[in-house]
Coordinates of C-alpha atoms and ligand atoms in Angstrom, one line a residue:
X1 CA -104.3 13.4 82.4
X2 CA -101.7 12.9 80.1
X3 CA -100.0 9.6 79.1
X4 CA -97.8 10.1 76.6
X5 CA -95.3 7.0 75.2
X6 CA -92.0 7.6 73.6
X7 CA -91.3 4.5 71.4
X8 CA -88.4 3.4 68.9
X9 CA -89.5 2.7 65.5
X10 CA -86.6 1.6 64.0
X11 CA -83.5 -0.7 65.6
X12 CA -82.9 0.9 68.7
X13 CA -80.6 3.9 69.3
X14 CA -83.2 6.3 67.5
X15 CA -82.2 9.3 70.2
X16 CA -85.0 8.1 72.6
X17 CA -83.2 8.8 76.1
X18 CA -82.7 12.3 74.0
X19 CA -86.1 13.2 73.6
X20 CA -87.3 11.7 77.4
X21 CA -85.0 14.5 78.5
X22 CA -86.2 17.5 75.9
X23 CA -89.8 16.5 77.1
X24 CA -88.9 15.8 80.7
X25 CA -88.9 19.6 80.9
X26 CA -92.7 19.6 81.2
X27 CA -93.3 16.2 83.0
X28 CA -93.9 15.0 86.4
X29 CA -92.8 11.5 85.8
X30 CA -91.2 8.7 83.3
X31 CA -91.7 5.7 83.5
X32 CA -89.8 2.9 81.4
X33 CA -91.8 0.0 81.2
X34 CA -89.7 -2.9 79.0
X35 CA -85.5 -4.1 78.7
X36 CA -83.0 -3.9 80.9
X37 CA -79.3 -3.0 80.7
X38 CA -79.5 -3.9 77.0
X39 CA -80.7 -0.5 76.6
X40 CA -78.3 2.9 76.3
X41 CA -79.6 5.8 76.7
X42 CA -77.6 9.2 75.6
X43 CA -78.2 11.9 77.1
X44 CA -75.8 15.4 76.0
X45 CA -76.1 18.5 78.6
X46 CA -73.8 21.3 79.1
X47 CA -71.1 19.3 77.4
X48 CA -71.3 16.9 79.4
X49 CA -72.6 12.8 78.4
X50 CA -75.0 10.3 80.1
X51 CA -75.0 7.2 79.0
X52 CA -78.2 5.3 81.2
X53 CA -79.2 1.8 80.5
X54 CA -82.1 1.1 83.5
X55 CA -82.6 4.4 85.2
X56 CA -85.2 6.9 83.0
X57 CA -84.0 9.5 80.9
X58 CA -86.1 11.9 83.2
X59 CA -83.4 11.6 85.8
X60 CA -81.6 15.0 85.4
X61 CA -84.6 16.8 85.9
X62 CA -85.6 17.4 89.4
X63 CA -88.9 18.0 89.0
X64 CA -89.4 14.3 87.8
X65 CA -90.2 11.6 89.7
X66 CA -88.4 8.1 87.8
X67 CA -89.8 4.6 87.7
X68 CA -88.6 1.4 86.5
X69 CA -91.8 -0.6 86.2
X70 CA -92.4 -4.1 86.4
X71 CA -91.8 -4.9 83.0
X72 CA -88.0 -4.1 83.0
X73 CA -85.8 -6.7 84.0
X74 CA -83.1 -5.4 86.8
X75 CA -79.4 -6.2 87.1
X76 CA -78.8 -5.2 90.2
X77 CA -75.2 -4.7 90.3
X78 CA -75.8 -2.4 87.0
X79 CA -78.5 -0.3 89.1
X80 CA -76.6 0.3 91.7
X81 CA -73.6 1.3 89.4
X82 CA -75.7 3.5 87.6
X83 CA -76.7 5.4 90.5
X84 CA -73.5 5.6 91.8
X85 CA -71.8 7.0 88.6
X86 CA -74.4 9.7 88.8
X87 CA -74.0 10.8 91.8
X88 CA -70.2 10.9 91.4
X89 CA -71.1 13.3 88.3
X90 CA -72.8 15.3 91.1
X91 CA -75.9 14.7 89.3
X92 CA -79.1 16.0 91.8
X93 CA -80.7 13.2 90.4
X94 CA -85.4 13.2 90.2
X95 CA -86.8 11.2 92.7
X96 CA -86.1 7.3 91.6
X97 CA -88.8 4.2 92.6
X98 CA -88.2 0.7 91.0
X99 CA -90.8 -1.8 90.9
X100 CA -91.2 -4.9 93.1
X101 CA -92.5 -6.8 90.0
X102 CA -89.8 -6.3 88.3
X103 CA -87.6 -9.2 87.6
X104 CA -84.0 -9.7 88.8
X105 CA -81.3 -10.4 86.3
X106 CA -79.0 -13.4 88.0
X107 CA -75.5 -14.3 87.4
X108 CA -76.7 -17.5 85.5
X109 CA -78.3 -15.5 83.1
X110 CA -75.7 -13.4 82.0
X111 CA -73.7 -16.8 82.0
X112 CA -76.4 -18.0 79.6
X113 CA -76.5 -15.3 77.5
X114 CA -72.9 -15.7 77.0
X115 CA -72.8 -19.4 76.7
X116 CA -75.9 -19.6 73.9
X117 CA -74.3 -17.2 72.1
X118 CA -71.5 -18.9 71.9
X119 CA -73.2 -22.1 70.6
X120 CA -74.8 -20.1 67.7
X121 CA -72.2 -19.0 66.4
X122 CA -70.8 -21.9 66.1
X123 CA -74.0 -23.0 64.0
X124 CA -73.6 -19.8 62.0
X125 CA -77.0 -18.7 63.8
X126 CA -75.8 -15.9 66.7
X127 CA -78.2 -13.4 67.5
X128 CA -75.4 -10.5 67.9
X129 CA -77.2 -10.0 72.0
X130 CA -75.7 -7.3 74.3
X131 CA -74.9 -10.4 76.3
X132 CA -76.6 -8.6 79.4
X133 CA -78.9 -11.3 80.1
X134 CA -82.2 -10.5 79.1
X135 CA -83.1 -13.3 76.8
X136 CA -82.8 -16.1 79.8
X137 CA -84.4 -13.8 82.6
X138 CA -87.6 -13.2 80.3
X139 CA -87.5 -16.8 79.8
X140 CA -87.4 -17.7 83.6
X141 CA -90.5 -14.8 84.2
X142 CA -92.4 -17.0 81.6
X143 CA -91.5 -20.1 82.6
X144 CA -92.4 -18.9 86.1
X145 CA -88.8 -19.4 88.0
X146 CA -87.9 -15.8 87.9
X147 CA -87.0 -14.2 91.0
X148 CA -88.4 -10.2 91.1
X149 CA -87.4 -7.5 93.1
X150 CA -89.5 -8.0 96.1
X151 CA -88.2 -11.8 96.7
X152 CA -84.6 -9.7 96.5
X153 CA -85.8 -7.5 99.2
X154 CA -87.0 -10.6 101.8
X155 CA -83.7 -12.4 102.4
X156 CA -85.5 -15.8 103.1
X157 CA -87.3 -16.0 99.9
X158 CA -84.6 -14.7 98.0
X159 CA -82.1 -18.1 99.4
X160 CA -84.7 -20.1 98.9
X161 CA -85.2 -19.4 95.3
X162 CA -81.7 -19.3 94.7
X163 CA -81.0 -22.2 95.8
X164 CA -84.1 -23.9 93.7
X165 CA -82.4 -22.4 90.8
X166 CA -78.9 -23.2 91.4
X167 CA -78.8 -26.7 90.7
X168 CA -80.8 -26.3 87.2
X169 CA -79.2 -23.6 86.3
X170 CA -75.4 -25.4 87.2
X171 CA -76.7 -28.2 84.9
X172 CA -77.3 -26.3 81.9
X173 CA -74.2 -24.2 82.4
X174 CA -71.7 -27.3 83.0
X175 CA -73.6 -30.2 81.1
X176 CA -75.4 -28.4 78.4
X177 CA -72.9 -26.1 77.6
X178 CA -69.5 -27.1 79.0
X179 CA -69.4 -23.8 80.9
X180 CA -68.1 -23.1 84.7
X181 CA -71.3 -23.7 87.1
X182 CA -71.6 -20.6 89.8
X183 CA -71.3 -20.8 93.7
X184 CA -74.9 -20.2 95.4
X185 CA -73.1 -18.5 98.4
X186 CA -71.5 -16.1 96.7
X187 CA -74.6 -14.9 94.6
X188 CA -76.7 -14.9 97.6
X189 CA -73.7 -12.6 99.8
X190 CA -73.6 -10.4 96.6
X191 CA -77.0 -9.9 95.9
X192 CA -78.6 -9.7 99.3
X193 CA -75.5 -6.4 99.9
X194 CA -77.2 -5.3 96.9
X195 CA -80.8 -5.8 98.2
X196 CA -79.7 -3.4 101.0
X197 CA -78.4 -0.7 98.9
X198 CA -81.8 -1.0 96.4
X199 CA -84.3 -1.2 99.6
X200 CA -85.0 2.5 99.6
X201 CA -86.3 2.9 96.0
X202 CA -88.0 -0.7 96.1
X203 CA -92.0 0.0 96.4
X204 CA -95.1 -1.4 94.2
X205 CA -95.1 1.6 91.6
X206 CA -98.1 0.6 90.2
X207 CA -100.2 2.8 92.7
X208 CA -97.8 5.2 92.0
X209 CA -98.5 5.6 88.5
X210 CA -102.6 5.6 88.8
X211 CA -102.1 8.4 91.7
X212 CA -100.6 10.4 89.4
X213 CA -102.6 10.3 86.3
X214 CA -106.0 10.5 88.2
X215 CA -104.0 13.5 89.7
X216 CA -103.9 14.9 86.0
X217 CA -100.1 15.0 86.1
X218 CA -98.4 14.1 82.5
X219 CA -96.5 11.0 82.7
X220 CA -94.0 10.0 80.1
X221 CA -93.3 6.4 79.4
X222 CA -90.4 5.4 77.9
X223 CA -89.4 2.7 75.7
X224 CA -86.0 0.9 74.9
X225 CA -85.1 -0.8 72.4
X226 CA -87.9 -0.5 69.1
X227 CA -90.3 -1.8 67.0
X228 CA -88.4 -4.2 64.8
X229 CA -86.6 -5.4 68.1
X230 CA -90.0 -6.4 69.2
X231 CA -90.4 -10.6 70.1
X232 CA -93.7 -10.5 68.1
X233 CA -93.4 -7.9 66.1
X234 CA -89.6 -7.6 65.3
X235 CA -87.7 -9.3 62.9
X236 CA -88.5 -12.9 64.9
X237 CA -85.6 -14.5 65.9
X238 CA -83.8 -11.4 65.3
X239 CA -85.1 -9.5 67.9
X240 CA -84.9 -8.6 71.7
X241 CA -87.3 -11.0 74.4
X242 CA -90.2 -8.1 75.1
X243 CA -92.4 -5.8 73.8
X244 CA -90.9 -2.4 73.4
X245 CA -93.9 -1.4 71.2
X246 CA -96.3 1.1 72.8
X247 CA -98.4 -1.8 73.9
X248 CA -96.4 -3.0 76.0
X249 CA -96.6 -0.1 78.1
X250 CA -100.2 -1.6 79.1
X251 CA -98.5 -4.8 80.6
X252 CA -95.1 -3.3 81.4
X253 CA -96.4 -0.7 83.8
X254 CA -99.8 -2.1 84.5
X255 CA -101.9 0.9 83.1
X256 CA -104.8 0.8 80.5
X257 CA -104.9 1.4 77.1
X258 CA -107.4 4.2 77.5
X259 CA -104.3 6.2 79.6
X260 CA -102.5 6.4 76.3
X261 CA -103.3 9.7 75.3
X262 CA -100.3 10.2 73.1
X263 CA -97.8 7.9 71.4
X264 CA -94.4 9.6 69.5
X265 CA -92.2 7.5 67.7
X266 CA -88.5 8.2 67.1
X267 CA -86.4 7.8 64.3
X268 CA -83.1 8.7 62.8
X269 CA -83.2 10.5 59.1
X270 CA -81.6 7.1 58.3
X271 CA -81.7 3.3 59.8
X272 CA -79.3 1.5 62.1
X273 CA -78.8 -1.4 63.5
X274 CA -76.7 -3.3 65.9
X275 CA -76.6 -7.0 66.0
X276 CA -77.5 -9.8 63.5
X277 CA -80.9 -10.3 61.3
X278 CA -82.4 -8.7 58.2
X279 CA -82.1 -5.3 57.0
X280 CA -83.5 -4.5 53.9
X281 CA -81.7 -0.5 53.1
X282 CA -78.3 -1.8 54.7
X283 CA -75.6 0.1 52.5
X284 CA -72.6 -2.0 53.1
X285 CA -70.2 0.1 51.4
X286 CA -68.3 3.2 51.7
X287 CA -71.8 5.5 52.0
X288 CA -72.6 2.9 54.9
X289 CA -69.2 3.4 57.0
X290 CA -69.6 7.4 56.0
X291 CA -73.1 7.4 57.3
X292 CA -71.4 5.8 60.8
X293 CA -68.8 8.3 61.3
X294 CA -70.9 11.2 60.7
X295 CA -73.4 10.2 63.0
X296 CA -70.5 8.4 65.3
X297 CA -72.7 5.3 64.8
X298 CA -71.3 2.7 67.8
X299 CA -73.4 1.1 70.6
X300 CA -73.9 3.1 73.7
X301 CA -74.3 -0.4 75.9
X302 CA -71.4 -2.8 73.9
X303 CA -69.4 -0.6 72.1
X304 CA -70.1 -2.4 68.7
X305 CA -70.0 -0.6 65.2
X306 CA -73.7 0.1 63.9
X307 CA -75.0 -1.4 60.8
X308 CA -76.2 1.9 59.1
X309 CA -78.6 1.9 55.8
X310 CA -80.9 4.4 54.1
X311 CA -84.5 5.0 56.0
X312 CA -87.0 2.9 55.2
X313 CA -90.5 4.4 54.9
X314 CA -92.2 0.7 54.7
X315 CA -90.8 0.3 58.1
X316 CA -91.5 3.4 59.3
X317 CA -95.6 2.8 58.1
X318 CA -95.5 -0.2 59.9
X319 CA -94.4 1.3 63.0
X320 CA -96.9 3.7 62.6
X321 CA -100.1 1.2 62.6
X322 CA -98.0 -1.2 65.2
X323 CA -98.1 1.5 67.6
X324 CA -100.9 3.7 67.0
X325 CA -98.0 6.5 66.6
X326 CA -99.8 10.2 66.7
X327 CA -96.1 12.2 66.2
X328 CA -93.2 11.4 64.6
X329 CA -89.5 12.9 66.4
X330 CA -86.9 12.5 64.1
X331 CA -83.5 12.8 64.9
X332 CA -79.8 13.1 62.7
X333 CA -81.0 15.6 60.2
X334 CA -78.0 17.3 60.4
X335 CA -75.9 14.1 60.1
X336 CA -77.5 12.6 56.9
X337 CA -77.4 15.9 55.1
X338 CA -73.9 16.0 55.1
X339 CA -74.4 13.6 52.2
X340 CA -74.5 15.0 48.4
X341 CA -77.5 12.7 47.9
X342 CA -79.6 10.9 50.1
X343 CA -82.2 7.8 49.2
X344 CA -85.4 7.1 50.8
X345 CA -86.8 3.8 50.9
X346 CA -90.9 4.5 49.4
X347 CA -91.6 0.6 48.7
X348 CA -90.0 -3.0 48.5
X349 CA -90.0 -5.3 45.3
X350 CA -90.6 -9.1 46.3
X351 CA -89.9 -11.3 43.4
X352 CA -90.3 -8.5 41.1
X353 CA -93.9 -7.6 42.3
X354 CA -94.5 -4.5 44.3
X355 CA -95.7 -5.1 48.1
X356 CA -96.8 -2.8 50.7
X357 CA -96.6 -4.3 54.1
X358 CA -93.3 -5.8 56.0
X359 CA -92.8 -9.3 55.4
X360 CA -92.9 -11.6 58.2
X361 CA -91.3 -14.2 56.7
X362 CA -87.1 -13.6 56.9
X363 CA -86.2 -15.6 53.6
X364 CA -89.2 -13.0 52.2
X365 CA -87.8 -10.1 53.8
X366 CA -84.3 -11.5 52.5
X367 CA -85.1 -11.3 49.0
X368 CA -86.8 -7.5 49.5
X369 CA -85.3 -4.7 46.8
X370 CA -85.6 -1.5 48.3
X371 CA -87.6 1.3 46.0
X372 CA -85.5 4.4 46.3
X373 CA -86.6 8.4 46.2
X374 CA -83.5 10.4 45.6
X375 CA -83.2 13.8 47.8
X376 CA -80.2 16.5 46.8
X377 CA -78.2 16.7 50.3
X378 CA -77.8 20.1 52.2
X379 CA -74.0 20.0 52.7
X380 CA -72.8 23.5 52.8
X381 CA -75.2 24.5 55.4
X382 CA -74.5 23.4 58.5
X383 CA -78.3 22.9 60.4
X384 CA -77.0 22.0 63.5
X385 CA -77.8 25.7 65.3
X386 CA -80.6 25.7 63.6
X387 CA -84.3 26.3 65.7
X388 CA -86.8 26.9 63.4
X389 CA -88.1 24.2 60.7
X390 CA -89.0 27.8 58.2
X391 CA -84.9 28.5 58.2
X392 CA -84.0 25.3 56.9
X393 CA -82.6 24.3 53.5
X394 CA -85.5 23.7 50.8
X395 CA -83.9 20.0 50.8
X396 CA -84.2 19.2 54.3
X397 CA -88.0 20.4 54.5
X398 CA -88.7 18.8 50.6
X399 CA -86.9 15.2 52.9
X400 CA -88.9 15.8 56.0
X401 CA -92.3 16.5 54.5
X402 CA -92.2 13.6 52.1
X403 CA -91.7 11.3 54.7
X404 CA -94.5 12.6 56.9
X405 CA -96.5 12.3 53.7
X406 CA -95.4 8.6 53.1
X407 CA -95.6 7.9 57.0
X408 CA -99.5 9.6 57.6
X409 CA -98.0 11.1 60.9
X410 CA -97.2 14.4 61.6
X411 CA -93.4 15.5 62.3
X412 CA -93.5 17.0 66.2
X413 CA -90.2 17.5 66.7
X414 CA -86.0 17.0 64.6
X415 CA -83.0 16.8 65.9
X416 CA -79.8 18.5 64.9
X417 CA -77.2 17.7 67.0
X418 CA -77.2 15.3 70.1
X419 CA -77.6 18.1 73.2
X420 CA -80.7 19.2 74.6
X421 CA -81.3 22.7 72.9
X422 CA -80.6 21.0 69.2
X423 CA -83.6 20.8 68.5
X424 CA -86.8 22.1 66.0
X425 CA -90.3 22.0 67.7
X426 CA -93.0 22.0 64.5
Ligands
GDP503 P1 -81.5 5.7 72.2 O1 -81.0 4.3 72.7 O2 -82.7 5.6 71.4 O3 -81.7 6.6 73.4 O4 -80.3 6.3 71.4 P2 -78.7 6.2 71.7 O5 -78.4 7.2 72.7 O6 -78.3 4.8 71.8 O7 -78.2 6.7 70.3 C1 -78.4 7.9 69.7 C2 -77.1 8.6 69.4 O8 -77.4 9.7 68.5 C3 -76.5 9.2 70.6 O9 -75.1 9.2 70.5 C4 -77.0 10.7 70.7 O10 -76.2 11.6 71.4 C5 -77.0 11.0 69.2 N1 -78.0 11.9 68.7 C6 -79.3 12.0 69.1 N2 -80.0 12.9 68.3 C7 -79.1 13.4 67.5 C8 -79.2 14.4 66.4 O11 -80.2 15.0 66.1 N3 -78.0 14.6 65.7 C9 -76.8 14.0 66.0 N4 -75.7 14.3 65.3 N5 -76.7 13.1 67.0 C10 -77.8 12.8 67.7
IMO504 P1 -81.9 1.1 73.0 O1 -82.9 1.2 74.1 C1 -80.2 -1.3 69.8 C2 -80.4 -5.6 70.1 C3 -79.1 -6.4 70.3 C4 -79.5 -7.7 69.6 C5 -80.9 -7.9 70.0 C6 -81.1 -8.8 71.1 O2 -80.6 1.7 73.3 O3 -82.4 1.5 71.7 P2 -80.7 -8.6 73.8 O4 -79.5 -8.3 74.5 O5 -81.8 -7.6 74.0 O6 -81.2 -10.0 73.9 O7 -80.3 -8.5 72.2 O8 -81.4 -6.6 70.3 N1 -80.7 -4.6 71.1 C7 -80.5 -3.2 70.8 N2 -80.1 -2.6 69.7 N3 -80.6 -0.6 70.8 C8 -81.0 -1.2 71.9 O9 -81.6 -0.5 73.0 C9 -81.0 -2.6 72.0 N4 -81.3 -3.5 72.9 C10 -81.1 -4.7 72.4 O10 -78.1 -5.7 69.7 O11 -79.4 -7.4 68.2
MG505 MG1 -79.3 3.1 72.6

């Protein structure tokens, strides 16, 4: 039995759908277990690019069988794209099963999503969301309105709860925030085509996922989003509305903790970020926008430039003891040694006094100095063809091994260039 989780331990965009297809080699199935379309994935093979935002990363490999578990929140309209772009890329797509748990993204949410927005900015307060309409469907599932994919798949329920929604929903949109409200009839005509086009992958996954772990098969879960995006372990209110950490692979597929039998977290040689809240290494200067167009730093889901900073090792520990990480796979080494020198964040100064954990409180975390290392760049050889870790520059291994020293977890795998085969296996 193998349960192994891939897990973001930065911002997001760490080269997680990269690694879920490097590994996907040796696996039977992955499983991604938290988001929704707020995720992008990028996948590079033969040339060609994938960008996937619900289906797995495993999906190019045939020998996979893909899940999207109960714990991922489902536009169905974006599914359905999804699938459809593939196959028009003449993809032979892994066998693909979707949850009946799962939650389904409405129209009124991405409305919502759009509208709040809106309102915060105006108060000088906007989150910086993909606008995909994650925040108000995790809020329905809690507050125990949601509509999941099996009430999707039964055409009477699904009316039914629309039209309990509807009128609530309509309120907020019109009276709370002055917005158009949305035609029942239309959603439910939409929605119920969509049901029809969905039925086929639609089963409860759960069993699937047991089967195949008492069956000794190695199954791969994957995680969108990160650490810091976390709700309750992110930079609160700065964050996304589930629990990407590896934990939440115990309630976002519905498998115990004692399954976990490995738990690799990914991480660029540097940090980004896309979207508002705190960032203690941000470099908002020239070596920040260089750091973006070397590694061609702008969202896969909105398009938006990343916020791009030094790497942070205080993060990185945290990460670490967050998610009970037993590998570290970096990714970008061949972007951030382009750089004549490169900084490593080894502590924070709060107030003048040296701390060692990550502040919870924002105005603390606000008033953080970074503690720099400096490392000598590598910038007249080019890594990127590069297999073995023994053939690279003395400054790349002196950068890698002093953060698995400052992290306590052992490097597994780096990146040096976004396809497949760029990679070093330690
Ligand atoms: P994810 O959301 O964690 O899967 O990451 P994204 O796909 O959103 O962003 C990662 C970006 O970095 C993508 O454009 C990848 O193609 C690219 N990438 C991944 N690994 C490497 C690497 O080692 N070097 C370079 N230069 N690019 C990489
Ligand atoms: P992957 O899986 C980077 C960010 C948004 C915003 C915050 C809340 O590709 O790493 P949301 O739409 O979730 O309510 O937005 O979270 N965010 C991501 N940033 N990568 C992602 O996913 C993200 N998913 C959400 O930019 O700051
Ligand atoms: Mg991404």
């Amino acid at each position: 039995m193998a349960g192994i989780v891939v897990v973001g331990t930065q911002w997001g965009d760490e080269g997680k759908g990269k690694y879920i297809d490097i590994l996907s080699e040796d696996t039977d199935y992955v499983v991604r277990y938290s988001g929704g379309n707020n995720a992008g994935h990028t996948i590079v093979h033969e040339g060609v690019k994938y960008a996937l935002h619900i289906i797995p990363s495993g999906i190019l490999r045939k020998n996979v069988t893909c899940i999207v578990a109960n714990g991922v929140v489902i536009d169905p309209r974006v599914l359905i794209e999804e699938i459809e772009s593939l196959k028009a890329k003449d993809v032979e797509m892994a066998t693909l099963y979707v949850s009946d748990r799962a939650h389904v993204i409405m129209p009124w949410h991405t409305v919502l999503d759009g509208l709040q927005e809106e309102k915060r900015q105006k108060s000088g307060l906007i989150l910086g969301t993909t606008r995909r309409g994650i925040g108000p469907a995790y809020s329905d599932k809690a507050d125990r309105c949601g509509i999941r994919m099996g009430d999707l798949m039964d055409p009477e329920v699904f009316k039914e709860k629309v039209y309990t929604n509807i009128e609530i929903k309509n309120a907020l949109i019109e009276k709370v925030y002055g917005g158009q409200g949305l035609d029942a009839e239309k959603i439910i005509e939409e929605y119920l085509a969509c049901a029809e086009k969905l039925r086929p992958y639609v089963r409860d996954v759960n069993s699937i996922i047991h089967k195949a772990l008492e069956d000794g098969k190695v199954v791969l879960f994957e995680g969108a989003q990160a650490t810091f995006l976390d709700i309750d372990f992110g930079t609160y209110p700065y964050v996304t509305s589930s629990n990407p950490i590896s934990g939440g692979v115990c309630t976002g597929a519905g498998v115990g903790p004692r399954m976990i039998t490995e738990v690799l977290g990914v991480m660029k040689a540097y940090t980004s970020r896309v979207g508002a809240g705190p960032f203690v290494t941000e470099l908002k200067n020239e070596v920040g926008d260089k750091i973006r167009e070397l590694g061609h730093e702008y969202g896969t889901t909105t398009g938006r430039p990343r916020r791009c900073g030094w790497l942070d090792a205080v993060m990185l520990k945290y990460a670490a003891r967050i998610n009970g990480l037993t590998g570290l796979c970096m990714n970008h080494l061949d972007t951030i040694g382009k750089l004549d020198t490169i900084k490593l964040c080894v502590g924070y100064k709060l107030d003048g006094q040296v701390i060692d954990y990550y502040p919870s409180n924002l105005r603390e975390l606000e008033r953080c100095e970074p503690i720099y290392e400096e490392f000598e760049g590598w910038k007249d050889t080019d890594i990127s063809k590069f297999r073995r870790f023994d053939s690279l520059p003395l400054a790349a291994k002196r950068y890698v091994r002093r953060i698995e020293e400052l992290v306590g977890v052992p490097m597994k795998y780096i990146g040096v260039g976004p396809a497949r085969e760029q990679v070093i296996t330690l």
